[in-house]
Each structure stands twice: as C-alpha cells, then as structure tokens.
Amino acid sequence: MRLISIFISLIISLQAAKVVETRWLEGQVFSKYLEDRKVPLSLMNSIDDSDKQFLSEIQIGMKFFELFDESGQLLQALIPIGEEMQIQIARDKSSGKYSFDIIPIEFSKDEYKVVTQIETNPHDDIIKATNNRILANKINSFLKEQVDCRKLKKSDTLAIIYAQKKRLGKPFGSTDLKIAMIETGGKKRFIYADEEGVPFTKTVKKITYDSKGNRVTAAQIRKIKASYIFGMPLRHIRISSRFTYKRWHPILHRYRPHLGVDFAARRGTPLLAVNKGKVIFAGWKGGYGKVVKIRHRSGYVSLYAHQSRIKVKRGQSVKKGQIIGYVGSTGRSTGPHLHFGLYKRGKVINPLKVLKKSSGKIASFITKRIEIKGAKEKRAKIMKMLKHPPINYKWEYFKLNYTLINEKKHYTKVKS
Ligand SMILES: [Zn+2]
C-alpha cells in the first residue's frame, strides 16, 4: 500500500516535469554539458577513473533524454553509450545532490509486420507506413544488394517482418530485419536474413572461410585476391632486356646473368610499386645506383634500380601503384632505363612470370552451404501476411512519454 502511494505521488509530482530529447553535439565535452545544465562540477570529480573512459563513448549526434522540473532544473539525464547501457545523471529529490551512474537501458523488443504498396520508393513508402526511419534505412541497404529498385513499379508489394527495440515509445537502436519480400511483375522475391542480419536471396547461404577459419565476404575475397596480384612498375611497358641466368654483358663484354628485367623509359618517368608493401631499402647500392627495395606479402621483394630520384624512405608503407621514384641511369648503366628485380624468400625469380599475374599461391578459401535458420517458416509467415495484411504499426515520433524515477532503488524505469 505504501509503495503504491509513493508511486502515485511520484506520477503527480512529475506531471509538471518535462522530458526533452536532445542531441549530443559535435565537440561537446561532458564537463561542459554539466556546466550548461548547472550541475556542480564536483560530480565530474566523483566519477571513477574506470568509468571516465565511457564519457568518450558518447557518440556525436546521439539522441538522449533529459527530464527537467517546472523551473527548468535538470532532474535526470539518460545518455546512451551503445545500445545496452546508458549514463544516468540524477538529482536526489531531498538532498538536491546529483549522482552519476552507468545503468542498463530499459527497452522492450517486439516483432512487427508491415505490408505496403510501392508508391514512390521503398524507403519513403516504409516511412509513410511505419514512421520508422531506422527501418527505412535498413530496408534500403538490404534491398539494394539484391533488387534493382529502379525497376520497381507502382503498386508492387513490399512485406517485411522485423524486430525493433522500443524506448519511450520510439524506435531505438538498430532494426533487426528478419525477412523482406518484394513482389514485382507478379514475381515474389524473398530476402532472408541470417542470425547476424546478413541478407541472402536463398534459404541456403554460402559462407566462405579463409585458411584460418575466419568468415570472409565476397568483397573481402576480391580484395585479398587482388593483393596477390602484382602490377607493372611503369605505366607504359617496353622490355629492352629479359631475365636470364646467362647473357652477354654489353659493358663488361662477357657472359653474366641478368637477374631482372630492363624496361626502356625516358629519364624522369615515374616508377610504381608493383604491389603494396614496405620499403626496406632506399639509397645507393653499387652498380644499381639509386635503388629502392620493397617487401611484399608472401616473402616477395621487388627492386627498382638506376633511379634518377628516389621518392620514398626506408620503413615507409607503400600502396600498389604508388610512385616510389623516377627512371634514371645511376650506377652501372648504359642509359636511362629501369632494372627491375623480383625475389621470393631471398631467391631471385623471373619477374615476368609474376607481374600482372597472380603470385601463384592465392589464399585458399573454404565455402560451406548452411540452411538459414527459420527461413522457410518466415517465408510462410509472409505468405500469410499477404493474404491477411496486418495493420502496420506506426511509430510515434513526436509524442514522448514521461520518465519515472524510482528513488528507492535509485534506478530508472522507462515506460515503453
Ligand atoms: Zn638490368
């Protein structure tokens, strides 16, 4: 009985209070925020050092709730740090002292169904049907990968099942999309999400792992494969002397190996790193004159000799195609050209066997086919929804509920 009366008096005393939604501004610091809200800075000093790190987790643009009394005094602020926890600044009613705490965000999470017709585009139509911008953005990125949205026609049907956290009546955090269906030209196209929210067009997904067992996406595989491919050291290629273990040397007038490829080019022509890597030598080296050596992945080292000018420093990381120096004729050379050498684990190899081709040993990947959990059940749910369209849940963006402070527990209860 006593508890109930406290509860009722709290509601009454809070009725004049006002909940305001605020955005955390760029460049805003926590101490300045406290100052602006007339919270004594002693609160700042009372925060544990280990808790202070969380102050930098407040994201720019993050929306948060503030509760003010009728005189404009801050009663409570709830500032999310991530989707699960929030900073709570609360004013004790009797002592007037402020406290700082990090507490769980209270929210509910439910599943919602939407069926709507395309009028303008999926993004705008979803907002119109649900008022949920987070969902609309999610749908957009979800569909973009699988459906050409420009080909959608008016009155095509879009059906979605999603889960959304709700906080103070508003959508909160990211949308957990379960399944989407777009019916266009009489054909239904389903997009299923796996447990991690990754979209797939079939109920069976292919998952690729690298040799270490890490999951990799198609884009990552393309990138990894590309990193195994060497480019050319010059934009325009004219080979003047090929790789050989034995050749007639024009200056020494005797047989010598030619442990690289000579490319004819004008003095000052930019030299390009054949792959990304790290500069391990940049300077003068005997007959090679001004030379740069770059170490690449899988034990490769490339060498660029006779340069007129070196543009990189030892220890520097370079990208594939980055200019590392300029063609010259320094060292033992008969005229401007690039002598290009390639080494694998300390052994010289014929560069032309590797340049522009794969390095031979491309990373290995394993692909597994896995049934997406619950995909067929979700598809059946969508089919049911199409027969009996649900009333789309409209999120209330502009109506805020009040916040109840349970002073006894010194804990926040948020009405959802
Ligand atoms: Zn040469």
XYZ file of C-alpha atoms and ligand atoms in Angstrom:
417
model
C 0.000 0.000 0.000
C 2.816 2.343 0.964
C 4.609 1.511 -2.271
C 1.520 2.280 -4.308
C 1.088 5.644 -2.631
C 4.733 6.537 -3.317
C 4.157 5.509 -6.891
C 1.094 7.702 -7.262
C 2.717 10.711 -5.620
C 5.675 10.327 -7.952
C 3.482 10.455 -11.009
C 1.711 13.525 -9.693
C 4.927 15.301 -8.769
C 6.352 14.523 -12.166
C 3.390 15.650 -14.158
C 4.736 19.161 -14.354
C 8.143 17.807 -15.302
C 9.158 17.805 -18.914
C 11.026 15.212 -20.955
C 13.196 16.684 -23.672
C 15.045 14.835 -26.369
C 18.456 16.320 -27.047
C 21.272 15.560 -29.438
C 24.880 15.273 -28.309
C 26.660 17.961 -30.299
C 29.958 17.704 -32.101
C 32.783 18.913 -29.902
C 30.595 18.737 -26.807
C 32.505 17.586 -23.725
C 30.933 16.082 -20.676
C 32.173 18.700 -18.190
C 30.802 21.484 -20.390
C 27.496 19.653 -20.619
C 27.268 19.519 -16.813
C 28.114 23.214 -16.619
C 25.398 24.077 -19.165
C 22.847 22.151 -17.105
C 24.065 23.842 -13.891
C 25.198 20.540 -12.421
C 28.041 21.155 -9.917
C 31.391 20.120 -11.372
C 32.075 18.174 -8.179
C 30.048 15.448 -9.888
C 32.783 15.201 -12.513
C 35.384 14.605 -9.795
C 33.263 11.937 -8.161
C 33.293 9.758 -11.298
C 35.551 6.712 -11.015
C 38.576 6.754 -13.288
C 37.427 3.463 -14.771
C 34.030 5.000 -15.553
C 35.530 8.135 -17.098
C 36.510 6.165 -20.210
C 32.814 5.740 -21.016
C 32.376 9.502 -21.349
C 34.252 9.300 -24.644
C 31.833 6.598 -25.828
C 29.046 9.169 -26.171
C 28.569 9.370 -29.919
C 28.197 12.685 -31.735
C 24.590 13.152 -32.826
C 23.349 10.585 -30.299
C 19.846 11.401 -29.094
C 19.279 11.258 -25.379
C 16.570 12.122 -22.887
C 16.569 14.818 -20.260
C 13.985 15.382 -17.587
C 13.505 18.907 -16.229
C 11.260 20.206 -13.459
C 8.955 23.169 -13.999
C 11.715 25.628 -13.056
C 13.983 24.147 -15.717
C 16.254 22.300 -13.324
C 17.699 19.043 -14.622
C 16.228 16.111 -12.727
C 17.661 13.369 -14.837
C 19.654 12.759 -17.999
C 19.944 9.396 -19.713
C 22.741 9.319 -22.279
C 23.201 6.025 -24.158
C 26.656 4.546 -24.564
C 25.997 1.801 -27.065
C 22.667 0.023 -27.366
C 22.614 -1.618 -23.954
C 23.960 0.812 -21.359
C 23.470 4.464 -20.541
C 24.929 7.177 -18.374
C 22.464 8.361 -15.771
C 22.778 11.737 -14.108
C 20.090 12.025 -11.451
C 19.213 14.660 -8.886
C 18.237 13.384 -5.465
C 14.949 15.000 -4.530
C 15.620 15.540 -0.833
C 19.331 16.424 -0.789
C 19.414 18.075 -4.209
C 22.693 16.280 -4.908
C 23.471 14.843 -8.317
C 24.733 11.335 -8.855
C 26.449 9.626 -11.785
C 25.859 6.026 -12.731
C 26.035 3.666 -15.665
C 22.889 1.594 -15.853
C 21.168 -0.696 -18.360
C 18.862 0.899 -20.901
C 15.359 -0.366 -20.381
C 13.601 -1.208 -23.566
C 11.203 -3.721 -24.983
C 11.842 -5.624 -28.173
C 8.995 -6.916 -30.273
C 8.389 -8.292 -33.712
C 6.437 -6.158 -36.192
C 4.893 -6.881 -39.587
C 4.482 -4.461 -42.462
C 2.739 -4.823 -45.801
C 2.745 -1.821 -48.088
C 2.445 -0.901 -51.752
C 5.199 0.895 -53.618
C 4.177 4.457 -54.405
C 7.465 6.334 -54.626
C 10.321 4.129 -53.412
C 10.763 1.504 -50.674
C 12.489 3.962 -48.314
C 9.806 6.665 -48.420
C 6.942 4.179 -48.532
C 8.218 2.439 -45.400
C 8.426 5.751 -43.563
C 4.884 6.533 -44.659
C 3.655 3.135 -43.494
C 5.534 2.920 -40.191
C 7.144 6.274 -39.277
C 10.289 4.244 -38.613
C 13.299 5.860 -40.272
C 15.737 3.350 -38.850
C 13.746 0.583 -40.545
C 13.518 2.532 -43.814
C 17.286 2.984 -43.971
C 17.842 -0.655 -43.151
C 15.401 -1.798 -45.863
C 17.168 0.394 -48.374
C 20.578 -1.139 -47.779
C 19.004 -4.590 -47.557
C 17.192 -4.339 -50.901
C 19.985 -2.511 -52.713
C 22.246 -5.542 -52.668
C 19.618 -7.882 -54.075
C 16.989 -5.938 -56.041
C 17.261 -3.227 -58.678
C 14.914 -0.753 -57.007
C 14.657 1.400 -60.148
C 12.766 -1.446 -61.798
C 10.038 -1.440 -59.151
C 6.637 -0.285 -60.320
C 3.766 1.445 -58.605
C 1.602 -0.896 -56.516
C 4.325 -3.537 -56.292
C 4.059 -5.084 -52.846
C 6.625 -4.894 -50.080
C 6.269 -7.115 -46.999
C 8.604 -7.111 -44.033
C 8.981 -8.791 -40.678
C 11.334 -7.022 -38.314
C 12.171 -6.739 -34.655
C 12.714 -3.347 -33.094
C 13.702 -2.131 -29.693
C 11.270 0.373 -28.276
C 12.218 3.014 -25.763
C 9.838 5.723 -24.605
C 7.553 4.697 -27.452
C 10.190 5.363 -30.078
C 12.297 3.011 -32.173
C 15.680 2.619 -30.573
C 18.925 1.052 -31.722
C 19.229 -0.823 -34.961
C 16.414 -2.655 -36.720
C 16.680 -6.415 -36.678
C 15.316 -7.350 -40.093
C 14.014 -10.919 -40.244
C 12.749 -11.207 -43.808
C 11.686 -8.944 -46.660
C 9.637 -9.771 -49.743
C 9.134 -7.647 -52.796
C 6.528 -8.676 -55.342
C 7.119 -7.127 -58.724
C 5.696 -8.195 -62.081
C 3.806 -10.991 -60.318
C 7.076 -12.492 -59.044
C 7.908 -12.729 -55.379
C 11.490 -12.165 -54.351
C 12.472 -13.024 -50.815
C 15.429 -11.719 -48.910
C 16.302 -13.719 -45.841
C 18.490 -12.550 -43.003
C 20.717 -14.865 -41.046
C 21.373 -14.535 -37.309
C 23.884 -11.783 -37.972
C 21.432 -9.826 -40.140
C 23.316 -10.514 -43.373
C 20.907 -10.679 -46.357
C 20.604 -13.737 -48.615
C 18.280 -14.453 -51.545
C 18.087 -18.180 -50.879
C 17.161 -20.169 -47.801
C 20.585 -21.761 -48.009
C 23.548 -19.475 -47.587
C 27.083 -19.974 -48.739
C 29.644 -18.965 -46.182
C 33.303 -18.691 -47.033
C 36.118 -19.048 -44.559
C 39.797 -18.292 -45.000
C 42.511 -20.786 -44.099
C 42.466 -19.516 -40.504
C 38.745 -20.236 -40.176
C 37.653 -16.583 -40.255
C 34.464 -15.776 -42.131
C 35.123 -13.640 -45.229
C 32.712 -11.769 -47.502
C 32.828 -11.771 -51.308
C 34.221 -8.219 -51.229
C 36.959 -9.263 -48.817
C 37.882 -12.222 -51.033
C 38.192 -9.920 -54.067
C 40.444 -7.629 -52.063
C 42.613 -10.463 -50.770
C 42.971 -11.960 -54.261
C 43.849 -8.556 -55.732
C 46.573 -8.124 -53.137
C 48.213 -11.269 -54.508
C 48.412 -9.794 -57.985
C 51.412 -7.699 -58.972
C 51.062 -4.711 -61.263
C 53.698 -3.317 -63.629
C 56.414 -0.923 -62.395
C 55.798 1.512 -65.280
C 52.645 2.834 -66.922
C 53.958 2.036 -70.415
C 55.913 -1.138 -70.843
C 58.780 -1.659 -73.289
C 61.076 -4.511 -72.386
C 64.677 -3.982 -73.500
C 66.279 -6.942 -71.760
C 64.726 -10.059 -70.294
C 65.589 -12.176 -67.301
C 68.278 -14.782 -67.841
C 70.769 -16.694 -65.766
C 73.338 -16.145 -68.565
C 73.642 -13.248 -71.044
C 76.273 -11.241 -72.921
C 77.007 -8.119 -70.894
C 77.327 -5.022 -73.136
C 79.723 -3.143 -70.822
C 81.733 -5.970 -69.278
C 81.917 -7.873 -72.594
C 81.429 -11.240 -71.035
C 78.654 -13.586 -70.055
C 76.769 -12.540 -66.976
C 73.362 -13.433 -65.694
C 70.678 -10.743 -65.956
C 68.772 -11.164 -62.751
C 65.866 -8.932 -63.607
C 64.046 -7.243 -66.462
C 65.117 -3.990 -68.100
C 62.352 -1.640 -69.136
C 63.196 1.159 -71.552
C 61.804 4.513 -70.435
C 62.688 8.193 -70.512
C 64.596 9.736 -67.660
C 62.119 11.028 -65.074
C 59.342 8.529 -65.879
C 57.533 7.652 -62.606
C 58.261 4.228 -61.113
C 55.332 2.435 -59.497
C 55.298 -0.035 -56.627
C 54.187 -3.351 -58.145
C 52.212 -4.202 -55.020
C 51.579 -2.849 -51.574
C 54.408 -3.334 -49.139
C 57.096 -1.758 -47.021
C 60.253 -0.021 -48.256
C 63.202 -1.973 -46.845
C 65.936 -0.115 -48.730
C 66.112 3.326 -50.347
C 69.553 4.623 -51.307
C 72.738 3.937 -53.261
C 73.878 0.385 -53.876
C 76.936 -0.193 -56.118
C 76.110 -0.972 -59.735
C 72.379 -0.480 -59.143
C 72.897 3.219 -58.362
C 69.909 4.750 -56.632
C 67.703 1.804 -55.759
C 64.538 1.017 -53.817
C 63.615 -2.374 -52.408
C 60.073 -3.122 -51.249
C 58.988 -6.126 -49.209
C 55.549 -7.529 -50.094
C 53.407 -10.291 -48.630
C 54.321 -13.972 -49.053
C 58.070 -13.268 -48.925
C 58.333 -11.206 -52.137
C 60.820 -8.341 -52.514
C 60.830 -6.039 -55.558
C 63.826 -3.930 -56.627
C 63.886 -0.765 -58.770
C 67.409 0.234 -59.889
C 69.222 3.099 -61.676
C 66.761 5.757 -60.457
C 67.370 9.445 -61.067
C 65.475 10.349 -57.913
C 64.069 8.274 -55.041
C 60.710 9.360 -53.647
C 60.308 7.043 -50.655
C 62.089 6.425 -47.361
C 63.130 3.215 -45.670
C 60.376 1.883 -43.416
C 57.624 3.612 -45.370
C 54.490 1.684 -46.351
C 53.516 1.961 -49.995
C 50.355 1.170 -51.897
C 50.175 -0.748 -55.138
C 50.830 1.705 -57.996
C 52.285 4.396 -55.730
C 55.161 6.429 -57.239
C 58.359 5.389 -55.465
C 60.954 7.132 -57.672
C 61.884 8.132 -61.234
C 63.714 6.448 -64.095
C 67.381 7.379 -64.395
C 70.776 5.992 -65.261
C 72.627 5.982 -61.953
C 75.103 3.179 -61.152
C 76.343 0.827 -63.854
C 74.019 1.705 -66.720
C 74.267 2.467 -70.430
C 71.326 4.883 -70.472
C 68.040 5.676 -68.738
C 66.091 2.503 -68.007
C 64.572 0.599 -65.136
C 66.229 -2.557 -63.993
C 63.509 -4.402 -62.126
C 64.256 -7.386 -59.908
C 61.946 -9.699 -58.014
C 62.913 -12.039 -55.195
C 60.941 -14.696 -53.388
C 62.181 -15.660 -49.945
C 65.647 -14.374 -50.849
C 65.816 -16.173 -54.218
C 65.820 -14.220 -57.454
C 62.969 -15.113 -59.828
C 61.879 -14.061 -63.309
C 59.623 -11.022 -62.718
C 57.675 -11.522 -65.943
C 56.322 -14.783 -64.564
C 54.731 -12.901 -61.691
C 53.969 -9.352 -62.819
C 50.308 -8.790 -63.708
C 49.619 -12.397 -62.856
C 48.823 -13.976 -59.561
C 51.778 -14.708 -57.351
C 50.969 -18.383 -57.747
C 49.807 -19.097 -54.255
C 46.457 -17.409 -53.834
C 44.983 -17.664 -50.375
C 42.722 -20.675 -50.049
C 39.085 -20.388 -49.060
C 36.551 -22.959 -47.976
C 32.877 -22.467 -48.807
C 30.127 -24.147 -46.818
C 26.406 -24.283 -47.532
C 24.253 -23.689 -44.478
C 20.478 -23.564 -44.143
C 19.386 -20.150 -42.827
C 17.658 -20.761 -39.518
C 13.899 -20.322 -39.711
C 13.963 -19.014 -43.291
C 11.178 -21.284 -44.525
C 8.992 -20.505 -41.508
C 9.454 -16.776 -42.072
C 8.577 -17.166 -45.738
C 5.358 -18.954 -44.731
C 4.586 -16.063 -42.357
C 4.978 -13.573 -45.205
C 2.610 -15.604 -47.410
C 0.031 -15.487 -44.609
C 0.548 -11.729 -44.223
C -0.160 -11.211 -47.919
C -3.498 -12.996 -47.574
C -4.448 -11.131 -44.404
C -2.487 -7.874 -44.366
C -1.725 -6.667 -40.834
C -2.384 -3.168 -39.578
C 1.018 -1.569 -39.910
C 2.408 -0.380 -36.601
C 3.051 3.353 -36.723
C 5.863 4.588 -34.526
C 5.154 7.762 -32.618
C 7.983 10.093 -33.283
C 6.653 13.209 -31.707
C 4.821 12.020 -28.629
C 7.070 11.459 -25.647
C 6.087 9.518 -22.583
C 7.187 10.569 -19.148
C 10.037 9.069 -17.213
C 9.512 7.621 -13.764
C 12.284 7.760 -11.254
C 12.130 5.045 -8.673
C 14.053 6.851 -5.962
C 14.054 3.963 -3.570
C 16.079 1.800 -5.903
C 17.790 4.818 -7.398
C 17.105 3.229 -10.693
C 15.382 4.412 -13.794
C 12.205 2.967 -15.056
C 11.397 3.968 -18.570
C 7.854 3.488 -19.756
C 7.843 1.958 -23.199
Zn 69.145 -4.833 -65.914
